[in-house]
Amino acid sequence: MTPPQDEAQTFEALLEFLRHSRGFDFTGYKRSSLQRRVTKQMQTRNLDTFGEYLDYLEVHPEEFTALFNTILINVTSFFRDQPAWDYLWHELLPDLLLAKPPDEPIRIWSAGCASGEEAYTVAMVLTEILGPVQFRQRVKIYATDVDDEALAEARHASYPASALEAIPPALRNKYFEPLTEGTYAFRTDLRRSVIFGRHDLVQDAPISRLDLLICRNALMYFNAETQGRILARLHFALNPAGAIFLGKAEMLLTHGNLFTPINLQHRIFKKVSSVSRRDHLLVLSQSGDQEASGRLVEQGQLRDAAFNVGAVAQIVVDRTGNLIIANHLARSTFGINRQDLGRPLQDLEISYRPLELRSLIEQVYAGQQPSLLQDVARTLPDDTIQFLDVQLTPLRENDSELLGVSISFTDVTLYHDLQTEVQRSSQDLETANEELQSSNEELETTNEELQSTNEELETTNEELQSTNEELETMNEELQSTNEELQTINDELRLRTNEANQANAYLNSILASINAGVAVLDRQFNILTWNQQTEDFWGLRTEEVEGQSFWNLDIGLPVDQLREAIRACLNGADRTEVVLETINRRGQAFTCRVTCTPLIGVDNQRQGVILLMERDSPSSEL
């Protein structure tokens, strides 16, 4: 048995394999729920360890689709958590729309939309508030997910009648049109305002300038670190007056610097207008805007705009992405040869180490403003860490068009170390201050007790929050499994009814035949015989089912039928044997036994059918 620690390492290797081979990054997901979903898929392949499943994925690439469908739980519905939607409809959205100019566009993002129910729900609500004409003119609803199959289903906008039960009847009749029996489609004229697309909350840049962002029961699948990164991006995506609508298990207790509650009961929050510089840099560093490259300029103009030497490492890249100049300190620091000058920056190690430069250069071109990244860590050959401030400055010739960008790397390791020392000294000072204040023992004791109680409450609250998210995840998994079992149960019930009907037909046919009928399998065991056969030999069907035909002690000399039965199994279409027999009453009679093959669904001989008829009576005993 593989030790738990080795299994955990193998599971991380499996996640890394998925990221490199298919571009799905699950490393930020909670391990408990993620391992449950992967184990569920492994059980369908009869595999016991993550190592075996990793080998299976490498050999069977078609397995990726089934695995991703299992991991990505698509549990959603129209007007899910009805009281929360009522508050959104009658309280939040009217106030939000009242604050916007009447001709300004309204932008909504439904992140993690699954099969689209929530996107169409907010479309119905906005149409009720604005009216169909204003809705079509002003509203854009962007609905995204990582599951391509779910997005394809959402684009069709067709749902079974059971999925529409949560919609009030008046809205159901107003916004859905019948397609086929039991299937309904969302109105085509309103559907054009709902735009579906694939988007990964972990890796892709957010949709911007949003008035409302709906992201329900998606964050709870990620760990705390990944949740923080995603929330920083969602904060960046909202307008200053924008709101975010989350699931009932998501409370944002530890992200008060980004969002503050509008209605905590319904999990609706508004954007905090001021955030730290670090949060903005986190978003901007991963969402580089692409702009068409400008015209080429001569190298002489570019050299005149940059300094060849300086106290900090500096390089210059022209508008086409080629490395034009690197000063001596830059060449010695980053291992740049003179032969590298004139080469595309993307071909050189400095383009991605110590940080990704190409996307940052595009941001400078787009904004036409300098950009500064502080405390960029760089690992030196001796495993020590160097910290750099990276400054990107657009270069111009007499305020004309952009010629390129200058990139400088300032070594701030000493400053960083001094800052660490200052922090350590500050901590020592705080400790000394606490010792000086220890004279007031009663007040200090009371303060520590209150602080301890507060920390215990915070810990308990976080544990309850984690447990609540875990239970919500398991609930959705159980709901998904229950729907699968219900479908299997319906299909099994249908097959059982068909089999019972077929058995009833077969029993009626056997009972109507005025001759003895016995059915044997290829091992000569009795599968069934009819009432006439019971009358001949005195044994009921229940007594002989599963018994070897050769072991029967009846008035029929079964040994004389061996050759005929085997011939029928080996290819003969029909064989007959006339035997002298004795029935259950002790009466002798001549019995004609006809053997015909029992043909299965695969057109193979599964056994024989024996037809036993009274030919002519013999002398009575």
Coordinates of C-alpha atoms in Angstrom, one line a residue:
M1 CA 0.0 0.0 0.0
T2 CA 1.4 3.4 -1.0
P3 CA 2.1 5.7 2.1
P4 CA -0.2 8.8 2.3
Q5 CA 2.7 11.1 1.9
D6 CA 3.8 9.5 -1.4
E7 CA 0.2 9.5 -2.6
A8 CA 0.0 13.3 -1.9
Q9 CA 3.2 13.9 -3.8
T10 CA 1.9 11.8 -6.7
F11 CA -1.4 13.7 -6.7
E12 CA 0.6 17.0 -7.0
A13 CA 2.5 15.4 -9.9
L14 CA -0.9 14.5 -11.5
L15 CA -2.1 18.2 -11.2
E16 CA 1.2 19.4 -12.7
F17 CA 0.7 17.0 -15.6
L18 CA -2.8 18.3 -16.3
R19 CA -1.5 21.9 -16.3
H20 CA 1.4 21.2 -18.7
S21 CA -0.5 18.8 -21.1
R22 CA -3.9 20.5 -21.2
G23 CA -3.5 24.0 -19.7
F24 CA -6.0 23.3 -16.8
D25 CA -4.4 24.7 -13.6
F26 CA -6.1 22.9 -10.7
T27 CA -3.2 23.6 -8.3
G28 CA -5.2 26.4 -6.6
Y29 CA -8.2 24.1 -5.9
K30 CA -8.9 22.7 -2.4
R31 CA -7.2 19.4 -2.1
S32 CA -10.0 17.6 -0.2
S33 CA -12.8 18.2 -2.8
L34 CA -10.4 17.8 -5.7
Q35 CA -9.1 14.4 -4.5
R36 CA -12.7 13.2 -4.0
R37 CA -13.6 14.1 -7.6
V38 CA -10.5 12.5 -9.1
T39 CA -10.9 9.4 -7.0
K40 CA -14.5 9.1 -8.2
Q41 CA -13.3 9.1 -11.9
M42 CA -10.5 6.6 -11.0
Q43 CA -13.1 4.2 -9.6
T44 CA -14.9 4.1 -13.0
R45 CA -11.6 2.8 -14.5
N46 CA -10.9 0.4 -11.6
L47 CA -7.7 2.2 -10.6
D48 CA -6.5 2.4 -7.0
T49 CA -3.7 4.9 -6.9
F50 CA -3.0 8.4 -8.4
G51 CA 0.2 7.0 -9.9
E52 CA -1.8 4.3 -11.8
Y53 CA -4.2 7.0 -13.0
L54 CA -1.4 9.3 -14.2
D55 CA 0.0 6.4 -16.3
Y56 CA -3.5 5.8 -17.6
L57 CA -3.9 9.4 -18.7
E58 CA -0.6 9.3 -20.6
V59 CA -1.8 6.3 -22.6
H60 CA -5.4 7.3 -23.0
P61 CA -5.7 11.0 -24.0
E62 CA -9.5 10.7 -24.4
E63 CA -9.8 10.3 -20.6
F64 CA -9.1 14.0 -20.1
T65 CA -12.6 15.0 -21.2
A66 CA -14.3 12.5 -18.8
L67 CA -11.9 13.7 -15.9
F68 CA -12.6 17.4 -16.5
N69 CA -16.4 16.7 -16.6
T70 CA -16.1 15.0 -13.2
I71 CA -14.0 17.7 -11.6
L72 CA -16.1 20.6 -12.9
I73 CA -19.3 20.3 -11.0
N74 CA -22.1 22.0 -13.0
V75 CA -24.9 22.4 -10.4
T76 CA -27.0 25.5 -11.0
S77 CA -30.7 26.5 -11.5
F78 CA -32.9 29.4 -12.3
F79 CA -33.5 31.9 -9.4
R80 CA -31.2 29.8 -7.2
D81 CA -31.8 31.0 -3.6
Q82 CA -35.0 32.9 -4.4
P83 CA -34.8 35.4 -1.5
A84 CA -31.4 36.6 -2.7
W85 CA -32.6 37.1 -6.2
D86 CA -35.7 39.0 -4.9
Y87 CA -33.4 41.4 -3.1
L88 CA -31.3 41.8 -6.2
W89 CA -34.4 42.4 -8.3
H90 CA -36.3 44.8 -6.1
E91 CA -33.5 46.6 -4.1
L92 CA -30.0 46.4 -5.5
L93 CA -30.5 46.7 -9.3
P94 CA -33.0 49.6 -9.2
D95 CA -30.6 51.6 -7.1
L96 CA -27.7 50.7 -9.3
L97 CA -29.5 51.7 -12.5
L98 CA -30.8 54.9 -10.9
A99 CA -27.2 56.1 -10.4
K100 CA -26.3 55.5 -14.1
P101 CA -27.1 57.9 -17.0
P102 CA -30.1 56.6 -18.9
D103 CA -28.1 56.0 -22.1
E104 CA -25.0 54.4 -20.5
P105 CA -24.4 50.7 -21.2
I106 CA -25.0 48.2 -18.4
R107 CA -22.3 45.4 -18.2
I108 CA -22.9 42.2 -16.2
W109 CA -20.5 39.3 -15.8
S110 CA -21.7 35.8 -14.7
A111 CA -18.5 34.0 -13.9
G112 CA -18.7 30.2 -13.6
C113 CA -22.1 30.2 -15.4
A114 CA -22.2 26.4 -16.0
S115 CA -25.2 25.8 -18.3
G116 CA -26.3 29.4 -18.3
E117 CA -29.3 29.4 -15.9
E118 CA -28.0 32.4 -13.8
A119 CA -27.1 34.4 -16.9
Y120 CA -30.6 34.1 -18.2
T121 CA -32.1 34.7 -14.8
V122 CA -30.4 38.1 -14.5
A123 CA -31.5 38.8 -18.2
M124 CA -35.2 38.2 -17.1
V125 CA -34.8 40.5 -14.1
L126 CA -33.2 43.3 -16.0
T127 CA -35.8 43.0 -18.8
E128 CA -38.6 43.3 -16.1
I129 CA -36.9 46.5 -14.8
L130 CA -35.9 48.2 -18.0
G131 CA -38.3 46.8 -20.6
P132 CA -37.3 44.7 -23.7
V133 CA -36.3 47.7 -25.8
Q134 CA -34.0 49.3 -23.2
F135 CA -32.6 45.9 -22.3
R136 CA -31.6 45.1 -25.9
Q137 CA -30.0 48.6 -26.4
R138 CA -28.1 48.9 -23.1
V139 CA -27.4 45.5 -21.5
K140 CA -24.5 43.2 -22.2
I141 CA -24.3 40.0 -20.1
Y142 CA -21.0 38.1 -20.3
A143 CA -21.3 34.5 -19.1
T144 CA -18.1 32.5 -18.8
D145 CA -16.9 29.1 -17.6
V146 CA -14.0 26.7 -18.1
D147 CA -16.2 23.8 -19.2
D148 CA -16.7 23.9 -23.0
E149 CA -19.5 21.3 -22.9
A150 CA -21.5 23.4 -20.4
L151 CA -21.0 26.5 -22.5
A152 CA -22.3 24.7 -25.6
E153 CA -25.4 23.7 -23.6
A154 CA -25.8 27.3 -22.4
R155 CA -25.6 28.8 -25.9
H156 CA -28.5 26.6 -27.0
A157 CA -30.6 28.1 -24.3
S158 CA -32.9 25.1 -24.3
Y159 CA -34.0 23.5 -21.1
P160 CA -36.4 20.7 -20.0
A161 CA -39.6 21.6 -18.3
S162 CA -38.3 20.3 -14.9
A163 CA -35.5 23.0 -15.1
L164 CA -38.1 25.8 -15.3
E165 CA -40.0 24.9 -12.2
A166 CA -38.3 27.5 -10.1
I167 CA -39.3 30.3 -12.5
P168 CA -42.5 32.1 -11.6
P169 CA -45.2 31.1 -14.1
A170 CA -45.7 34.6 -15.4
L171 CA -42.0 34.9 -16.3
R172 CA -41.8 31.4 -17.6
N173 CA -44.6 32.0 -20.1
K174 CA -43.1 35.4 -21.0
Y175 CA -39.5 34.5 -21.7
F176 CA -39.5 30.8 -22.8
E177 CA -40.9 29.4 -26.0
P178 CA -41.7 25.7 -26.5
L179 CA -39.4 23.8 -28.9
T180 CA -40.3 20.1 -28.7
E181 CA -42.4 18.2 -26.2
G182 CA -41.1 19.0 -22.8
T183 CA -38.3 21.4 -24.0
Y184 CA -38.3 25.2 -23.9
A185 CA -36.0 27.9 -25.3
F186 CA -35.1 31.4 -24.0
R187 CA -36.4 34.2 -26.2
T188 CA -34.2 34.7 -29.2
D189 CA -34.4 38.5 -29.3
L190 CA -33.1 38.8 -25.7
R191 CA -30.6 35.9 -26.1
R192 CA -28.4 38.1 -28.3
S193 CA -27.5 40.3 -25.3
V194 CA -26.0 37.3 -23.5
I195 CA -22.5 36.5 -24.7
F196 CA -20.9 33.1 -23.7
G197 CA -17.2 32.4 -23.7
R198 CA -14.5 30.3 -22.1
H199 CA -12.6 32.0 -19.2
D200 CA -10.4 30.7 -16.4
L201 CA -10.7 32.7 -13.2
V202 CA -7.2 31.7 -12.2
Q203 CA -5.3 32.4 -15.4
D204 CA -7.2 34.8 -17.6
A205 CA -7.6 38.5 -17.4
P206 CA -10.9 39.7 -16.0
I207 CA -13.7 41.5 -18.0
S208 CA -13.6 45.1 -17.0
R209 CA -16.0 48.1 -16.3
L210 CA -18.7 45.9 -14.7
D211 CA -21.8 47.1 -12.9
L212 CA -22.7 43.7 -11.5
L213 CA -20.5 40.6 -11.1
I214 CA -22.2 37.2 -10.4
C215 CA -19.8 34.6 -9.1
R216 CA -21.8 32.1 -7.0
N217 CA -20.4 28.9 -5.4
A218 CA -17.2 29.1 -7.5
L219 CA -14.7 30.6 -5.0
M220 CA -15.4 27.9 -2.4
Y221 CA -13.5 25.3 -4.6
F222 CA -10.3 27.3 -4.4
N223 CA -7.8 27.5 -1.5
A224 CA -7.3 30.8 0.4
E225 CA -4.3 32.0 -1.6
T226 CA -6.0 31.4 -5.0
Q227 CA -9.3 33.0 -3.6
G228 CA -7.2 36.1 -2.8
R229 CA -5.8 36.4 -6.3
I230 CA -9.1 35.9 -7.9
L231 CA -10.9 38.4 -5.7
A232 CA -8.2 41.0 -6.5
R233 CA -8.9 40.5 -10.2
L234 CA -12.7 40.7 -9.6
H235 CA -12.2 43.9 -7.6
F236 CA -10.3 45.4 -10.6
A237 CA -13.1 44.4 -13.0
L238 CA -15.9 46.3 -11.2
N239 CA -16.9 49.9 -11.7
P240 CA -16.5 52.1 -8.6
A241 CA -20.2 51.6 -7.8
G242 CA -20.2 48.0 -8.9
A243 CA -21.5 45.1 -6.8
I244 CA -20.6 41.4 -6.6
F245 CA -23.2 38.6 -5.9
L246 CA -21.7 35.4 -4.3
G247 CA -23.0 32.1 -3.2
K248 CA -24.4 31.4 0.3
A249 CA -21.2 29.7 1.5
E250 CA -18.9 32.6 0.5
M251 CA -18.7 35.5 3.0
L252 CA -15.4 37.3 2.3
L253 CA -14.6 37.6 6.0
T254 CA -10.8 38.0 5.3
H255 CA -11.1 40.4 2.3
G256 CA -12.5 43.5 3.9
N257 CA -9.9 45.6 2.1
L258 CA -11.5 44.8 -1.3
F259 CA -15.3 44.4 -0.6
T260 CA -17.7 45.5 2.0
P261 CA -21.2 44.0 2.5
I262 CA -24.3 45.5 1.1
N263 CA -26.4 42.6 2.4
L264 CA -24.4 39.9 4.1
Q265 CA -27.4 37.6 4.4
H266 CA -27.8 37.4 0.7
R267 CA -23.9 37.6 0.1
I268 CA -24.0 40.8 -1.9
F269 CA -21.0 43.1 -1.6
K270 CA -19.8 46.4 -3.0
K271 CA -16.3 47.4 -4.2
V272 CA -14.0 49.2 -1.8
S273 CA -12.9 52.2 -3.8
S274 CA -9.3 52.3 -2.6
V275 CA -7.0 49.3 -2.6
S276 CA -3.3 48.8 -2.1
R277 CA -0.8 49.2 -4.9
R278 CA 0.1 45.6 -4.6
D279 CA -3.4 44.4 -5.4
H280 CA -3.5 46.5 -8.6
L281 CA -0.1 45.3 -9.7
L282 CA -1.2 41.7 -9.2
V283 CA -4.0 42.2 -11.8
L284 CA -2.0 44.3 -14.2
S285 CA 1.0 42.0 -14.3
Q286 CA -1.2 39.2 -15.6
S287 CA -3.6 41.0 -18.1
G288 CA -1.2 42.6 -20.7
D289 CA -3.1 44.4 -23.4
Q290 CA -2.0 43.7 -26.9
E291 CA -1.6 46.7 -29.3
A292 CA -0.5 46.6 -32.9
S293 CA 3.2 47.3 -33.2
G294 CA 4.2 50.6 -34.7
R295 CA 6.6 51.4 -37.5
L296 CA 10.3 50.6 -37.3
V297 CA 12.8 53.3 -36.4
E298 CA 16.4 53.5 -37.1
Q299 CA 18.9 52.2 -34.5
G300 CA 20.7 55.4 -34.4
Q301 CA 17.6 57.3 -33.2
L302 CA 17.1 54.7 -30.5
R303 CA 20.8 54.9 -29.3
D304 CA 20.5 58.7 -29.0
A305 CA 17.4 58.2 -26.7
A306 CA 19.1 55.8 -24.3
F307 CA 22.2 56.0 -22.1
N308 CA 24.8 53.5 -23.0
V309 CA 26.3 53.5 -19.5
G310 CA 24.8 54.1 -16.0
A311 CA 24.9 53.2 -12.4
V312 CA 22.2 50.6 -12.8
A313 CA 21.7 47.7 -15.2
Q314 CA 19.8 49.0 -18.3
I315 CA 18.6 47.6 -21.6
V316 CA 16.7 49.2 -24.5
V317 CA 14.2 47.3 -26.7
D318 CA 12.9 48.8 -29.9
R319 CA 9.3 49.0 -31.1
T320 CA 9.6 45.6 -32.9
G321 CA 10.7 43.8 -29.8
N322 CA 14.5 43.5 -30.6
L323 CA 17.2 44.1 -28.0
I324 CA 19.2 47.1 -29.2
I325 CA 21.3 48.3 -26.3
A326 CA 22.5 46.7 -23.0
N327 CA 25.0 48.5 -20.8
H328 CA 28.0 46.8 -19.2
L329 CA 26.2 46.2 -15.9
A330 CA 23.2 44.6 -17.6
R331 CA 25.4 42.4 -19.8
S332 CA 27.5 41.2 -16.8
T333 CA 24.4 40.8 -14.5
F334 CA 22.2 38.9 -17.0
G335 CA 24.8 37.1 -19.1
I336 CA 24.1 39.1 -22.3
N337 CA 26.7 38.8 -25.1
R338 CA 27.3 41.5 -27.7
Q339 CA 26.1 38.9 -30.3
D340 CA 22.7 39.1 -28.6
L341 CA 22.2 42.7 -29.5
G342 CA 19.7 43.0 -32.4
R343 CA 18.1 39.6 -31.5
P344 CA 14.4 39.4 -30.5
L345 CA 14.0 39.9 -26.8
Q346 CA 11.7 36.8 -26.6
D347 CA 14.7 34.6 -27.5
L348 CA 16.7 35.7 -24.5
E349 CA 16.5 34.5 -20.9
I350 CA 16.1 38.1 -19.7
S351 CA 12.7 38.2 -21.3
Y352 CA 11.2 35.9 -18.7
R353 CA 13.7 35.8 -15.8
P354 CA 13.6 37.3 -13.3
L355 CA 10.1 38.4 -14.6
E356 CA 8.0 38.3 -17.7
L357 CA 9.0 41.5 -19.6
R358 CA 7.0 41.2 -22.9
S359 CA 3.6 41.7 -21.3
L360 CA 4.9 44.6 -19.3
I361 CA 6.4 46.3 -22.4
E362 CA 3.0 46.0 -24.1
Q363 CA 1.3 47.7 -21.1
V364 CA 3.8 50.6 -21.3
Y365 CA 3.1 51.0 -25.0
A366 CA -0.6 50.9 -24.4
G367 CA -0.6 53.4 -21.5
Q368 CA 2.4 55.5 -22.8
Q369 CA 3.5 55.9 -19.2
P370 CA 6.4 54.6 -17.2
S371 CA 5.9 51.4 -15.1
L372 CA 7.7 50.5 -11.9
L373 CA 7.7 47.0 -10.3
Q374 CA 9.3 46.9 -6.8
D375 CA 11.1 44.1 -4.9
V376 CA 11.3 41.6 -7.8
A377 CA 13.1 38.5 -6.5
R378 CA 16.0 37.0 -8.5
T379 CA 17.9 33.8 -7.4
L380 CA 21.7 34.1 -7.9
P381 CA 23.9 31.1 -8.8
D382 CA 25.0 30.8 -5.1
D383 CA 21.2 30.4 -4.1
T384 CA 21.1 33.9 -2.5
I385 CA 18.2 36.2 -3.3
Q386 CA 18.7 39.5 -5.0
F387 CA 15.9 42.1 -5.0
L388 CA 15.4 44.5 -7.9
D389 CA 13.2 47.5 -8.8
V390 CA 12.4 47.2 -12.5
Q391 CA 11.5 50.5 -14.2
L392 CA 10.1 50.5 -17.8
T393 CA 10.1 53.9 -19.5
P394 CA 8.8 54.7 -23.0
L395 CA 11.4 56.4 -25.3
R396 CA 10.5 59.2 -27.7
E397 CA 12.3 61.4 -30.2
N398 CA 11.3 65.0 -29.4
D399 CA 7.8 64.0 -28.3
S400 CA 7.2 62.1 -31.5
E401 CA 5.9 58.5 -31.8
L402 CA 7.3 55.8 -29.5
L403 CA 10.7 54.5 -30.5
G404 CA 10.9 51.8 -27.9
V405 CA 11.3 51.2 -24.2
S406 CA 14.1 51.5 -21.7
I407 CA 14.3 48.9 -18.9
S408 CA 16.4 49.5 -15.8
F409 CA 17.1 47.0 -13.0
T410 CA 18.1 48.7 -9.7
D411 CA 19.6 46.5 -7.0
V412 CA 17.7 47.2 -3.8
T413 CA 18.9 44.1 -1.9
L414 CA 20.6 46.2 0.7
Y415 CA 17.5 48.4 1.2
H416 CA 15.4 45.3 1.4
D417 CA 17.7 43.8 4.1
L418 CA 17.6 47.1 6.0
Q419 CA 13.8 47.2 5.8
T420 CA 13.8 43.6 7.2
E421 CA 16.0 44.8 10.0
V422 CA 13.8 47.8 10.7
Q423 CA 10.8 45.5 11.0
R424 CA 12.7 43.2 13.3
S425 CA 13.7 46.2 15.4
S426 CA 10.2 47.4 15.4
Q427 CA 9.1 44.1 16.8
D428 CA 11.7 44.2 19.5
L429 CA 10.5 47.7 20.4
E430 CA 7.0 46.5 20.6
T431 CA 8.1 43.7 23.0
A432 CA 10.0 46.2 25.2
N433 CA 6.9 48.4 25.2
E434 CA 4.8 45.5 26.4
E435 CA 7.2 44.8 29.2
L436 CA 7.1 48.4 30.3
Q437 CA 3.4 48.3 30.5
S438 CA 3.3 45.1 32.5
S439 CA 3.1 47.1 35.7
N440 CA -0.6 47.5 35.3
E441 CA -1.3 43.7 35.8
E442 CA -5.1 43.8 36.1
L443 CA -5.6 45.9 32.9
E444 CA -3.0 43.8 31.0
T445 CA -4.6 40.5 32.2
T446 CA -8.1 41.7 31.1
N447 CA -6.7 42.9 27.7
E448 CA -5.0 39.5 27.1
E449 CA -8.2 37.6 28.0
L450 CA -10.3 39.7 25.7
Q451 CA -7.7 39.3 22.9
S452 CA -7.5 35.5 23.5
T453 CA -11.3 35.3 23.3
N454 CA -11.4 37.3 20.2
E455 CA -8.8 35.1 18.5
E456 CA -10.7 32.0 19.5
L457 CA -13.9 33.4 18.0
E458 CA -12.1 34.3 14.8
T459 CA -10.6 30.8 14.7
T460 CA -14.0 29.3 15.3
N461 CA -15.6 31.5 12.7
E462 CA -12.9 30.6 10.1
E463 CA -13.3 26.9 10.9
L464 CA -17.1 27.2 10.6
Q465 CA -16.7 29.0 7.3
S466 CA -14.3 26.3 6.0
T467 CA -16.7 23.6 7.1
N468 CA -19.7 25.4 5.5
E469 CA -17.8 25.6 2.2
E470 CA -16.9 22.0 2.4
L471 CA -20.5 21.0 3.2
E472 CA -21.8 23.1 0.3
T473 CA -19.3 21.4 -2.0
M474 CA -20.3 17.9 -0.8
N475 CA -24.0 18.9 -1.2
E476 CA -23.5 19.8 -4.8
E477 CA -21.5 16.6 -5.4
L478 CA -24.3 14.6 -3.9
Q479 CA -26.9 16.5 -5.9
S480 CA -25.0 15.7 -9.1
T481 CA -24.6 12.1 -8.1
N482 CA -28.3 11.8 -7.2
E483 CA -29.3 13.1 -10.7
E484 CA -27.0 10.5 -12.3
L485 CA -28.5 7.7 -10.1
Q486 CA -32.0 8.9 -10.9
T487 CA -31.3 8.6 -14.6
I488 CA -29.8 5.1 -14.2
N489 CA -32.8 4.1 -12.1
D490 CA -35.3 5.2 -14.7
E491 CA -33.4 3.4 -17.4
L492 CA -33.2 0.2 -15.2
R493 CA -36.9 0.4 -14.4
L494 CA -37.7 0.6 -18.2
R495 CA -35.4 -2.4 -18.9
T496 CA -37.0 -4.4 -16.1
N497 CA -40.5 -3.7 -17.4
E498 CA -39.4 -4.8 -20.9
A499 CA -37.9 -8.0 -19.4
N500 CA -41.0 -8.8 -17.4
Q501 CA -43.2 -8.4 -20.4
A502 CA -40.9 -10.6 -22.5
N503 CA -41.0 -13.3 -19.7
A504 CA -44.8 -13.1 -19.6
Y505 CA -45.0 -13.6 -23.4
L506 CA -42.6 -16.5 -23.2
N507 CA -44.5 -18.2 -20.3
S508 CA -47.8 -17.8 -22.2
I509 CA -46.2 -19.3 -25.4
L510 CA -44.8 -22.3 -23.5
A511 CA -48.1 -22.9 -21.7
S512 CA -50.0 -22.9 -25.0
I513 CA -47.9 -25.6 -26.6
N514 CA -49.6 -29.1 -26.4
A515 CA -46.2 -30.8 -26.0
G516 CA -43.4 -30.9 -23.5
V517 CA -40.8 -28.2 -23.9
A518 CA -37.5 -28.1 -22.1
V519 CA -34.7 -25.5 -22.6
L520 CA -31.0 -26.5 -21.8
D521 CA -27.9 -24.3 -21.8
R522 CA -24.5 -25.3 -23.3
Q523 CA -23.6 -27.0 -20.0
F524 CA -26.8 -29.2 -20.3
N525 CA -28.3 -27.4 -17.3
I526 CA -32.1 -27.0 -17.4
L527 CA -33.2 -23.4 -17.8
T528 CA -37.0 -24.0 -17.8
W529 CA -39.7 -26.4 -19.0
N530 CA -43.4 -26.0 -19.4
Q531 CA -46.5 -27.5 -17.7
Q532 CA -46.8 -30.4 -20.2
T533 CA -43.3 -31.5 -19.4
E534 CA -44.2 -31.5 -15.7
D535 CA -47.2 -33.7 -16.5
F536 CA -45.0 -36.1 -18.4
W537 CA -42.2 -36.7 -15.8
G538 CA -43.7 -35.5 -12.5
L539 CA -41.1 -32.8 -11.7
R540 CA -42.0 -29.1 -11.3
T541 CA -40.0 -26.4 -13.0
E542 CA -38.7 -25.1 -9.6
E543 CA -37.3 -28.6 -8.9
V544 CA -35.3 -28.9 -12.0
E545 CA -34.1 -25.4 -12.8
G546 CA -30.3 -25.3 -12.7
Q547 CA -30.0 -29.1 -12.5
S548 CA -28.0 -31.1 -15.1
F549 CA -30.3 -32.8 -17.6
W550 CA -28.2 -36.0 -17.4
N551 CA -28.8 -36.3 -13.7
L552 CA -32.6 -36.5 -13.9
D553 CA -34.2 -39.7 -12.6
I554 CA -37.3 -39.7 -14.8
G555 CA -39.0 -42.1 -17.2
L556 CA -37.2 -40.5 -20.1
P557 CA -33.9 -42.3 -21.0
V558 CA -31.8 -39.1 -21.2
D559 CA -28.6 -40.9 -22.1
Q560 CA -30.1 -41.8 -25.4
L561 CA -30.4 -38.1 -26.2
R562 CA -26.8 -37.2 -25.8
E563 CA -25.8 -37.6 -29.4
A564 CA -28.8 -35.7 -30.7
I565 CA -28.3 -32.8 -28.3
R566 CA -24.5 -32.5 -29.0
A567 CA -25.2 -32.6 -32.7
C568 CA -27.6 -29.7 -32.4
L569 CA -25.1 -27.7 -30.4
N570 CA -22.4 -28.4 -33.0
G571 CA -24.3 -27.1 -36.0
A572 CA -27.3 -29.3 -36.8
D573 CA -30.5 -27.4 -37.3
R574 CA -32.8 -30.1 -36.2
T575 CA -32.6 -33.7 -34.9
E576 CA -35.3 -36.1 -33.9
V577 CA -35.2 -39.2 -31.6
V578 CA -38.0 -41.7 -30.9
L579 CA -37.8 -43.2 -27.5
E580 CA -39.8 -45.7 -25.3
T581 CA -40.6 -43.8 -22.1
I582 CA -42.7 -44.1 -18.9
N583 CA -44.7 -41.1 -17.6
R584 CA -45.1 -40.1 -14.0
R585 CA -48.2 -42.4 -13.7
G586 CA -46.1 -45.4 -14.7
Q587 CA -47.7 -45.6 -18.2
A588 CA -45.4 -46.5 -21.1
F589 CA -45.6 -44.5 -24.3
T590 CA -43.5 -43.7 -27.3
C591 CA -42.1 -40.2 -27.2
R592 CA -40.8 -38.3 -30.1
V593 CA -38.0 -35.8 -29.0
T594 CA -37.1 -33.0 -31.4
C595 CA -33.9 -31.0 -30.7
T596 CA -33.5 -27.5 -32.1
P597 CA -30.8 -24.9 -31.3
L598 CA -31.3 -22.0 -28.9
I599 CA -30.0 -18.9 -30.7
G600 CA -28.8 -15.9 -28.6
V601 CA -28.7 -12.2 -29.5
D602 CA -25.2 -12.6 -31.0
N603 CA -26.5 -15.3 -33.3
Q604 CA -24.5 -17.9 -31.3
R605 CA -25.9 -21.2 -30.1
Q606 CA -26.6 -20.8 -26.4
G607 CA -28.2 -24.2 -25.8
V608 CA -31.0 -26.5 -27.2
I609 CA -34.8 -26.6 -27.0
L610 CA -36.3 -30.1 -26.6
L611 CA -39.8 -30.7 -27.9
M612 CA -41.3 -33.9 -26.4
E613 CA -44.5 -35.3 -28.1
R614 CA -46.5 -38.5 -27.5
D615 CA -46.0 -40.5 -30.7
S616 CA -48.0 -43.7 -30.2
P617 CA -48.9 -45.4 -26.9
S618 CA -47.0 -48.5 -25.8
S619 CA -48.4 -51.3 -23.6
E620 CA -49.5 -50.1 -20.3
L621 CA -47.8 -51.2 -17.1

